[in-house]
PDB file of C-alpha atoms and ligand atoms in Angstrom:
ATOM      1  CA  UNK A   1      91.204 144.033 127.045  1.00  0.00           C
ATOM      2  CA  UNK A   2      93.523 146.087 124.865  1.00  0.00           C
ATOM      3  CA  UNK A   3      96.148 148.120 126.733  1.00  0.00           C
ATOM      4  CA  UNK A   4      95.374 151.850 126.607  1.00  0.00           C
ATOM      5  CA  UNK A   5      97.413 154.250 124.461  1.00  0.00           C
ATOM      6  CA  UNK A   6      97.383 157.938 123.454  1.00  0.00           C
ATOM      7  CA  UNK A   7      97.423 159.435 119.947  1.00  0.00           C
ATOM      8  CA  UNK A   8      99.595 162.526 120.372  1.00  0.00           C
ATOM      9  CA  UNK A   9      99.172 163.824 116.812  1.00  0.00           C
ATOM     10  CA  UNK A  10      95.917 163.563 114.887  1.00  0.00           C
ATOM     11  CA  UNK A  11      94.412 166.105 112.469  1.00  0.00           C
ATOM     12  CA  UNK A  12      90.902 165.155 113.536  1.00  0.00           C
ATOM     13  CA  UNK A  13      89.584 168.635 112.652  1.00  0.00           C
ATOM     14  CA  UNK A  14      90.371 168.014 108.954  1.00  0.00           C
ATOM     15  CA  UNK A  15      87.601 167.789 106.397  1.00  0.00           C
ATOM     16  CA  UNK A  16      88.576 164.135 105.828  1.00  0.00           C
ATOM     17  CA  UNK A  17      86.696 163.435 109.071  1.00  0.00           C
ATOM     18  CA  UNK A  18      83.666 165.694 108.523  1.00  0.00           C
ATOM     19  CA  UNK A  19      81.368 162.793 107.638  1.00  0.00           C
ATOM     20  CA  UNK A  20      82.160 160.421 110.503  1.00  0.00           C
ATOM     21  CA  UNK A  21      84.188 162.177 113.217  1.00  0.00           C
ATOM     22  CA  UNK A  22      82.078 160.758 116.066  1.00  0.00           C
ATOM     23  CA  UNK A  23      82.430 157.210 114.718  1.00  0.00           C
ATOM     24  CA  UNK A  24      86.201 157.642 114.357  1.00  0.00           C
ATOM     25  CA  UNK A  25      86.366 158.629 118.026  1.00  0.00           C
ATOM     26  CA  UNK A  26      84.158 155.723 118.990  1.00  0.00           C
ATOM     27  CA  UNK A  27      86.391 153.253 117.136  1.00  0.00           C
ATOM     28  CA  UNK A  28      89.422 154.867 118.794  1.00  0.00           C
ATOM     29  CA  UNK A  29      87.953 154.352 122.278  1.00  0.00           C
ATOM     30  CA  UNK A  30      87.087 150.764 121.457  1.00  0.00           C
ATOM     31  CA  UNK A  31      90.639 150.089 120.258  1.00  0.00           C
ATOM     32  CA  UNK A  32      92.023 151.421 123.562  1.00  0.00           C
ATOM     33  CA  UNK A  33      92.878 155.022 122.635  1.00  0.00           C
ATOM     34  CA  UNK A  34      92.330 157.006 125.831  1.00  0.00           C
ATOM     35  CA  UNK A  35      93.047 160.513 124.491  1.00  0.00           C
ATOM     36  CA  UNK A  36      93.738 162.296 121.195  1.00  0.00           C
ATOM     37  CA  UNK A  37      95.868 165.430 120.823  1.00  0.00           C
ATOM     38  CA  UNK A  38      95.092 167.748 117.880  1.00  0.00           C
ATOM     39  CA  UNK A  39      97.877 169.801 116.244  1.00  0.00           C
ATOM     40  CA  UNK A  40      96.859 172.998 114.456  1.00  0.00           C
ATOM     41  CA  UNK A  41      98.343 174.129 111.152  1.00  0.00           C
ATOM     42  CA  UNK A  42      97.234 177.784 110.981  1.00  0.00           C
ATOM     43  CA  UNK A  43      94.928 180.343 112.621  1.00  0.00           C
ATOM     44  CA  UNK A  44      91.705 178.900 111.184  1.00  0.00           C
ATOM     45  CA  UNK A  45      92.542 175.365 112.290  1.00  0.00           C
ATOM     46  CA  UNK A  46      93.685 176.607 115.721  1.00  0.00           C
ATOM     47  CA  UNK A  47      90.222 178.127 116.208  1.00  0.00           C
ATOM     48  CA  UNK A  48      88.448 175.086 114.797  1.00  0.00           C
ATOM     49  CA  UNK A  49      90.399 172.764 117.090  1.00  0.00           C
ATOM     50  CA  UNK A  50      89.635 174.814 120.195  1.00  0.00           C
ATOM     51  CA  UNK A  51      85.915 174.570 119.456  1.00  0.00           C
ATOM     52  CA  UNK A  52      86.072 170.850 118.682  1.00  0.00           C
ATOM     53  CA  UNK A  53      88.056 170.075 121.840  1.00  0.00           C
ATOM     54  CA  UNK A  54      85.548 172.013 123.959  1.00  0.00           C
ATOM     55  CA  UNK A  55      82.890 169.583 122.752  1.00  0.00           C
ATOM     56  CA  UNK A  56      84.918 166.570 123.950  1.00  0.00           C
ATOM     57  CA  UNK A  57      86.985 167.903 126.871  1.00  0.00           C
ATOM     58  CA  UNK A  58      87.445 164.435 128.364  1.00  0.00           C
ATOM     59  CA  UNK A  59      88.923 163.020 125.155  1.00  0.00           C
ATOM     60  CA  UNK A  60      90.481 165.658 122.875  1.00  0.00           C
ATOM     61  CA  UNK A  61      93.272 168.134 123.689  1.00  0.00           C
ATOM     62  CA  UNK A  62      94.088 171.155 121.496  1.00  0.00           C
ATOM     63  CA  UNK A  63      97.317 172.680 120.242  1.00  0.00           C
ATOM     64  CA  UNK A  64      97.787 176.022 118.524  1.00  0.00           C
ATOM     65  CA  UNK A  65     100.462 176.905 116.006  1.00  0.00           C
ATOM     66  CA  UNK A  66     101.529 177.704 112.458  1.00  0.00           C
ATOM     67  CA  UNK A  67     102.795 174.743 110.395  1.00  0.00           C
ATOM     68  CA  UNK A  68     105.933 175.441 108.305  1.00  0.00           C
ATOM     69  CA  UNK A  69     104.144 174.547 105.061  1.00  0.00           C
ATOM     70  CA  UNK A  70     101.489 177.151 105.907  1.00  0.00           C
ATOM     71  CA  UNK A  71     104.081 179.916 106.289  1.00  0.00           C
ATOM     72  CA  UNK A  72     103.338 182.286 103.408  1.00  0.00           C
ATOM     73  CA  UNK A  73     103.213 186.032 102.772  1.00  0.00           C
ATOM     74  CA  UNK A  74     100.620 186.526 105.558  1.00  0.00           C
ATOM     75  CA  UNK A  75     102.609 184.645 108.202  1.00  0.00           C
ATOM     76  CA  UNK A  76     102.889 187.608 110.561  1.00  0.00           C
ATOM     77  CA  UNK A  77      99.108 188.114 110.699  1.00  0.00           C
ATOM     78  CA  UNK A  78      98.645 184.375 111.141  1.00  0.00           C
ATOM     79  CA  UNK A  79     101.065 184.318 114.054  1.00  0.00           C
ATOM     80  CA  UNK A  80      99.506 187.369 115.678  1.00  0.00           C
ATOM     81  CA  UNK A  81      96.056 185.767 115.508  1.00  0.00           C
ATOM     82  CA  UNK A  82      97.328 182.509 116.962  1.00  0.00           C
ATOM     83  CA  UNK A  83      99.248 184.348 119.689  1.00  0.00           C
ATOM     84  CA  UNK A  84      96.036 186.131 120.671  1.00  0.00           C
ATOM     85  CA  UNK A  85      94.381 182.782 121.311  1.00  0.00           C
ATOM     86  CA  UNK A  86      96.832 181.863 124.060  1.00  0.00           C
ATOM     87  CA  UNK A  87      95.650 184.207 126.871  1.00  0.00           C
ATOM     88  CA  UNK A  88      92.032 183.131 126.286  1.00  0.00           C
ATOM     89  CA  UNK A  89      92.931 179.759 127.770  1.00  0.00           C
ATOM     90  CA  UNK A  90      93.437 181.273 131.210  1.00  0.00           C
ATOM     91  CA  UNK A  91      89.663 181.459 131.754  1.00  0.00           C
ATOM     92  CA  UNK A  92      88.950 177.901 130.567  1.00  0.00           C
ATOM     93  CA  UNK A  93      88.917 174.722 132.661  1.00  0.00           C
ATOM     94  CA  UNK A  94      92.332 173.109 132.691  1.00  0.00           C
ATOM     95  CA  UNK A  95      91.460 170.221 130.361  1.00  0.00           C
ATOM     96  CA  UNK A  96      90.535 172.744 127.666  1.00  0.00           C
ATOM     97  CA  UNK A  97      93.902 174.522 127.774  1.00  0.00           C
ATOM     98  CA  UNK A  98      96.261 174.233 124.831  1.00  0.00           C
ATOM     99  CA  UNK A  99      98.464 171.240 125.490  1.00  0.00           C
ATOM    100  CA  UNK A 100     101.340 172.347 123.223  1.00  0.00           C
ATOM    101  CA  UNK A 101     102.504 174.796 120.568  1.00  0.00           C
ATOM    102  CA  UNK A 102     102.151 172.940 117.304  1.00  0.00           C
ATOM    103  CA  UNK A 103     102.623 171.897 114.818  1.00  0.00           C
ATOM    104  CA  UNK A 104     105.595 174.114 114.151  1.00  0.00           C
ATOM    105  CA  UNK A 105     108.997 173.603 112.575  1.00  0.00           C
ATOM    106  CA  UNK A 106     110.782 173.692 109.240  1.00  0.00           C
ATOM    107  CA  UNK A 107     110.004 171.987 105.938  1.00  0.00           C
ATOM    108  CA  UNK A 108     112.362 172.539 102.996  1.00  0.00           C
ATOM    109  CA  UNK A 109     111.266 169.394 101.165  1.00  0.00           C
ATOM    110  CA  UNK A 110     108.756 170.901  98.746  1.00  0.00           C
ATOM    111  CA  UNK A 111     109.976 174.437  98.563  1.00  0.00           C
ATOM    112  CA  UNK A 112     112.445 176.930  99.978  1.00  0.00           C
ATOM    113  CA  UNK A 113     110.394 179.893  98.781  1.00  0.00           C
ATOM    114  CA  UNK A 114     109.621 181.017 102.330  1.00  0.00           C
ATOM    115  CA  UNK A 115     112.774 179.663 103.951  1.00  0.00           C
ATOM    116  CA  UNK A 116     113.609 182.898 105.756  1.00  0.00           C
ATOM    117  CA  UNK A 117     110.031 183.344 106.925  1.00  0.00           C
ATOM    118  CA  UNK A 118     109.847 179.716 108.094  1.00  0.00           C
ATOM    119  CA  UNK A 119     112.983 180.195 110.184  1.00  0.00           C
ATOM    120  CA  UNK A 120     111.597 183.364 111.733  1.00  0.00           C
ATOM    121  CA  UNK A 121     108.117 181.950 112.365  1.00  0.00           C
ATOM    122  CA  UNK A 122     109.592 178.834 113.982  1.00  0.00           C
ATOM    123  CA  UNK A 123     111.884 180.809 116.250  1.00  0.00           C
ATOM    124  CA  UNK A 124     109.013 183.047 117.388  1.00  0.00           C
ATOM    125  CA  UNK A 125     106.934 180.015 118.301  1.00  0.00           C
ATOM    126  CA  UNK A 126     109.894 178.476 120.127  1.00  0.00           C
ATOM    127  CA  UNK A 127     109.937 181.684 122.183  1.00  0.00           C
ATOM    128  CA  UNK A 128     106.214 181.265 122.961  1.00  0.00           C
ATOM    129  CA  UNK A 129     106.964 177.751 124.154  1.00  0.00           C
ATOM    130  CA  UNK A 130     109.556 179.106 126.563  1.00  0.00           C
ATOM    131  CA  UNK A 131     107.332 181.976 127.768  1.00  0.00           C
ATOM    132  CA  UNK A 132     104.194 179.865 128.231  1.00  0.00           C
ATOM    133  CA  UNK A 133     106.183 176.765 129.266  1.00  0.00           C
ATOM    134  CA  UNK A 134     104.129 174.750 126.778  1.00  0.00           C
ATOM    135  CA  UNK A 135     105.888 171.894 124.954  1.00  0.00           C
ATOM    136  CA  UNK A 136     106.549 172.043 121.211  1.00  0.00           C
ATOM    137  CA  UNK A 137     105.072 169.675 118.614  1.00  0.00           C
ATOM    138  CA  UNK A 138     107.775 169.833 115.946  1.00  0.00           C
ATOM    139  CA  UNK A 139     107.574 168.995 112.244  1.00  0.00           C
ATOM    140  CA  UNK A 140     110.922 168.803 110.441  1.00  0.00           C
ATOM    141  CA  UNK A 141     111.678 167.760 106.891  1.00  0.00           C
ATOM    142  CA  UNK A 142     115.016 168.285 105.133  1.00  0.00           C
ATOM    143  CA  UNK A 143     115.971 170.866 107.738  1.00  0.00           C
ATOM    144  CA  UNK A 144     117.363 169.148 110.844  1.00  0.00           C
ATOM    145  CA  UNK A 145     120.574 171.198 110.987  1.00  0.00           C
ATOM    146  CA  UNK A 146     118.708 174.502 110.804  1.00  0.00           C
ATOM    147  CA  UNK A 147     116.133 173.266 113.311  1.00  0.00           C
ATOM    148  CA  UNK A 148     118.707 172.081 115.834  1.00  0.00           C
ATOM    149  CA  UNK A 149     120.599 175.367 115.534  1.00  0.00           C
ATOM    150  CA  UNK A 150     117.514 177.342 116.577  1.00  0.00           C
ATOM    151  CA  UNK A 151     116.550 174.958 119.387  1.00  0.00           C
ATOM    152  CA  UNK A 152     120.085 175.038 120.823  1.00  0.00           C
ATOM    153  CA  UNK A 153     119.723 178.783 121.459  1.00  0.00           C
ATOM    154  CA  UNK A 154     116.843 178.026 123.844  1.00  0.00           C
ATOM    155  CA  UNK A 155     117.878 174.561 125.026  1.00  0.00           C
ATOM    156  CA  UNK A 156     118.120 175.404 128.705  1.00  0.00           C
ATOM    157  CA  UNK A 157     114.706 177.094 128.974  1.00  0.00           C
ATOM    158  CA  UNK A 158     112.685 174.840 126.670  1.00  0.00           C
ATOM    159  CA  UNK A 159     110.018 172.838 128.522  1.00  0.00           C
ATOM    160  CA  UNK A 160     110.281 169.926 126.044  1.00  0.00           C
ATOM    161  CA  UNK A 161     108.278 168.509 123.205  1.00  0.00           C
ATOM    162  CA  UNK A 162     107.944 165.979 120.416  1.00  0.00           C
ATOM    163  CA  UNK A 163     109.925 165.562 117.201  1.00  0.00           C
ATOM    164  CA  UNK A 164     106.902 164.319 115.333  1.00  0.00           C
ATOM    165  CA  UNK A 165     106.987 161.714 112.528  1.00  0.00           C
ATOM    166  CA  UNK A 166     110.660 160.882 113.059  1.00  0.00           C
ATOM    167  CA  UNK A 167     112.038 158.925 110.082  1.00  0.00           C
ATOM    168  CA  UNK A 168     115.780 159.582 110.334  1.00  0.00           C
ATOM    169  CA  UNK A 169     118.840 157.448 111.025  1.00  0.00           C
ATOM    170  CA  UNK A 170     120.604 156.628 114.312  1.00  0.00           C
ATOM    171  CA  UNK A 171     122.816 159.670 114.176  1.00  0.00           C
ATOM    172  CA  UNK A 172     119.871 161.985 113.598  1.00  0.00           C
ATOM    173  CA  UNK A 173     117.955 160.322 116.438  1.00  0.00           C
ATOM    174  CA  UNK A 174     120.874 160.799 118.824  1.00  0.00           C
ATOM    175  CA  UNK A 175     121.221 164.454 117.858  1.00  0.00           C
ATOM    176  CA  UNK A 176     117.541 165.108 118.638  1.00  0.00           C
ATOM    177  CA  UNK A 177     117.671 163.184 121.911  1.00  0.00           C
ATOM    178  CA  UNK A 178     120.404 165.531 123.098  1.00  0.00           C
ATOM    179  CA  UNK A 179     117.486 167.797 123.981  1.00  0.00           C
ATOM    180  CA  UNK A 180     116.729 166.090 127.285  1.00  0.00           C
ATOM    181  CA  UNK A 181     113.027 166.856 127.659  1.00  0.00           C
ATOM    182  CA  UNK A 182     112.146 165.875 124.096  1.00  0.00           C
ATOM    183  CA  UNK A 183     110.848 162.595 122.657  1.00  0.00           C
ATOM    184  CA  UNK A 184     110.315 161.181 119.161  1.00  0.00           C
ATOM    185  CA  UNK A 185     106.779 160.770 117.752  1.00  0.00           C
ATOM    186  CA  UNK A 186     106.407 157.399 116.016  1.00  0.00           C
ATOM    187  CA  UNK A 187     103.502 156.222 113.857  1.00  0.00           C
ATOM    188  CA  UNK A 188     102.621 154.326 110.695  1.00  0.00           C
ATOM    189  CA  UNK A 189     106.029 154.670 109.029  1.00  0.00           C
ATOM    190  CA  UNK A 190     107.363 152.176 111.582  1.00  0.00           C
ATOM    191  CA  UNK A 191     105.276 149.429 109.920  1.00  0.00           C
ATOM    192  CA  UNK A 192     106.217 150.191 106.307  1.00  0.00           C
ATOM    193  CA  UNK A 193     108.013 147.313 104.556  1.00  0.00           C
ATOM    194  CA  UNK A 194     111.091 149.368 103.646  1.00  0.00           C
ATOM    195  CA  UNK A 195     111.259 151.337 106.888  1.00  0.00           C
ATOM    196  CA  UNK A 196     114.577 151.201 108.723  1.00  0.00           C
ATOM    197  CA  UNK A 197     112.935 152.396 111.967  1.00  0.00           C
ATOM    198  CA  UNK A 198     112.521 148.864 113.443  1.00  0.00           C
ATOM    199  CA  UNK A 199     116.365 148.672 113.430  1.00  0.00           C
ATOM    200  CA  UNK A 200     117.227 152.322 114.079  1.00  0.00           C
ATOM    201  CA  UNK A 201     114.964 152.900 117.069  1.00  0.00           C
ATOM    202  CA  UNK A 202     115.891 149.930 119.292  1.00  0.00           C
ATOM    203  CA  UNK A 203     119.586 150.701 118.584  1.00  0.00           C
ATOM    204  CA  UNK A 204     119.466 154.408 119.372  1.00  0.00           C
ATOM    205  CA  UNK A 205     116.250 155.328 121.167  1.00  0.00           C
ATOM    206  CA  UNK A 206     115.139 153.906 124.528  1.00  0.00           C
ATOM    207  CA  UNK A 207     111.388 153.373 124.913  1.00  0.00           C
ATOM    208  CA  UNK A 208     111.212 156.170 127.455  1.00  0.00           C
ATOM    209  CA  UNK A 209     111.932 158.652 124.634  1.00  0.00           C
ATOM    210  CA  UNK A 210     109.032 157.668 122.327  1.00  0.00           C
ATOM    211  CA  UNK A 211     105.381 158.706 122.052  1.00  0.00           C
ATOM    212  CA  UNK A 212     102.788 157.212 119.699  1.00  0.00           C
ATOM    213  CA  UNK A 213     100.950 159.165 116.997  1.00  0.00           C
ATOM    214  CA  UNK A 214      98.925 158.682 113.831  1.00  0.00           C
ATOM    215  CA  UNK A 215      99.370 161.965 111.928  1.00  0.00           C
ATOM    216  CA  UNK A 216      95.896 160.972 110.691  1.00  0.00           C
ATOM    217  CA  UNK A 217      94.490 161.240 108.058  1.00  0.00           C
ATOM    218  CA  UNK A 218      98.019 160.604 106.719  1.00  0.00           C
ATOM    219  CA  UNK A 219     100.573 157.804 107.256  1.00  0.00           C
ATOM    220  CA  UNK A 220      98.226 154.848 107.792  1.00  0.00           C
ATOM    221  CA  UNK A 221     100.180 151.797 109.012  1.00  0.00           C
ATOM    222  CA  UNK A 222     100.404 148.451 107.244  1.00  0.00           C
ATOM    223  CA  UNK A 223      97.953 146.724 106.580  1.00  0.00           C
ATOM    224  CA  UNK A 224      95.902 149.936 106.116  1.00  0.00           C
ATOM    225  CA  UNK A 225      98.639 151.714 104.157  1.00  0.00           C
ATOM    226  CA  UNK A 226      97.236 154.127 101.561  1.00  0.00           C
ATOM    227  CA  UNK A 227      93.872 154.439 103.291  1.00  0.00           C
ATOM    228  CA  UNK A 228      92.719 157.279 105.528  1.00  0.00           C
ATOM    229  CA  UNK A 229      94.477 156.853 108.853  1.00  0.00           C
ATOM    230  CA  UNK A 230      92.660 157.034 112.213  1.00  0.00           C
ATOM    231  CA  UNK A 231      93.644 156.618 115.881  1.00  0.00           C
ATOM    232  CA  UNK A 232      92.343 153.027 116.176  1.00  0.00           C
ATOM    233  CA  UNK A 233      95.042 151.918 113.707  1.00  0.00           C
ATOM    234  CA  UNK A 234      97.819 152.713 116.208  1.00  0.00           C
ATOM    235  CA  UNK A 235      97.318 149.138 117.411  1.00  0.00           C
ATOM    236  CA  UNK A 236      99.315 147.976 114.355  1.00  0.00           C
ATOM    237  CA  UNK A 237     102.203 150.274 115.290  1.00  0.00           C
ATOM    238  CA  UNK A 238     102.143 149.049 118.886  1.00  0.00           C
ATOM    239  CA  UNK A 239     102.364 145.399 117.899  1.00  0.00           C
ATOM    240  CA  UNK A 240     105.238 146.021 115.461  1.00  0.00           C
ATOM    241  CA  UNK A 241     107.062 148.119 118.051  1.00  0.00           C
ATOM    242  CA  UNK A 242     106.681 145.477 120.761  1.00  0.00           C
ATOM    243  CA  UNK A 243     108.226 142.970 118.355  1.00  0.00           C
ATOM    244  CA  UNK A 244     111.171 145.233 117.454  1.00  0.00           C
ATOM    245  CA  UNK A 245     111.949 146.125 121.086  1.00  0.00           C
ATOM    246  CA  UNK A 246     111.338 142.604 122.362  1.00  0.00           C
ATOM    247  CA  UNK A 247     108.772 143.714 124.946  1.00  0.00           C
ATOM    248  CA  UNK A 248     105.026 143.218 125.389  1.00  0.00           C
ATOM    249  CA  UNK A 249     102.371 145.481 123.873  1.00  0.00           C
ATOM    250  CA  UNK A 250     101.418 146.438 127.448  1.00  0.00           C
ATOM    251  CA  UNK A 251     104.993 147.597 128.039  1.00  0.00           C
ATOM    252  CA  UNK A 252     104.931 149.754 124.889  1.00  0.00           C
ATOM    253  CA  UNK A 253     101.642 151.362 125.930  1.00  0.00           C
ATOM    254  CA  UNK A 254     102.554 151.860 129.577  1.00  0.00           C
ATOM    255  CA  UNK A 255     105.937 153.402 128.797  1.00  0.00           C
ATOM    256  CA  UNK A 256     104.698 155.688 126.016  1.00  0.00           C
ATOM    257  CA  UNK A 257     101.746 156.830 128.189  1.00  0.00           C
ATOM    258  CA  UNK A 258     104.177 157.715 130.974  1.00  0.00           C
ATOM    259  CA  UNK A 259     106.236 159.668 128.434  1.00  0.00           C
ATOM    260  CA  UNK A 260     103.157 161.589 127.263  1.00  0.00           C
ATOM    261  CA  UNK A 261     102.257 162.577 130.820  1.00  0.00           C
ATOM    262  CA  UNK A 262     105.833 163.713 131.495  1.00  0.00           C
ATOM    263  CA  UNK A 263     106.329 165.698 128.270  1.00  0.00           C
ATOM    264  CA  UNK A 264     102.879 167.323 128.180  1.00  0.00           C
ATOM    265  CA  UNK A 265     102.546 167.736 131.958  1.00  0.00           C
ATOM    266  CA  UNK A 266      99.121 166.089 132.070  1.00  0.00           C
ATOM    267  CA  UNK A 267      97.562 163.201 133.953  1.00  0.00           C
ATOM    268  CA  UNK A 268      95.299 161.152 131.687  1.00  0.00           C
TER     269      UNK A 268
HETATM  270 ZN1  LIG B   1     100.765 166.698 111.384  1.00  0.00          ZN
END
């Protein structure tokens, strides 16, 4: 039997999965995926994800948050709406509670039009993380210095989180791992032919600081590269990672599952 793993970052609420969401989950279970965490990108997706996760409380776990690329002129209203969702969790069974604030962060790759707003929106959500003691699911592109500067202000009180879709170098990895309760989210990029991650990670990142993710529908691993990604494909990342670290696939799964339970404070 395949060793069990967890997909900590999957946009399963996206319209890409409208036609076959149940089958995607079925394939995930068959491949050994024992839980899927769903990051939100804005108010509408936060609401959609809560509803979806209530339908599969034994398998899906929701997050709420405003993605940096969704920070636009209406960001304050978006944040207020998302903030209002948080207290509602108090009345729900524990497995339906939001598992993290995410995905949040900074993205200056495409545009710096809302740079100031992105910085402010991120910092507010970092404060929610501290208040609610919910971990952060962090997206960062072309903005690590700015991101680290904000996180350092709250370093002592932060409950932890994931630097999702890490693709940096050793130095960048070490800088992020200075936040002791944080881990790196690793997915399909690890399998790409030109990826330097199979060298960078074993050199700078112990396995107890990694969690697995798809970022589906994006970032499908080799040999599915370019197709729609889905949780079952994490198997390809696991086998490549076991090779790079010189351990068994069971070791990769066991260690990353332990990391998920520690960072998210759940028992799965
Ligand atoms: Zn994402």
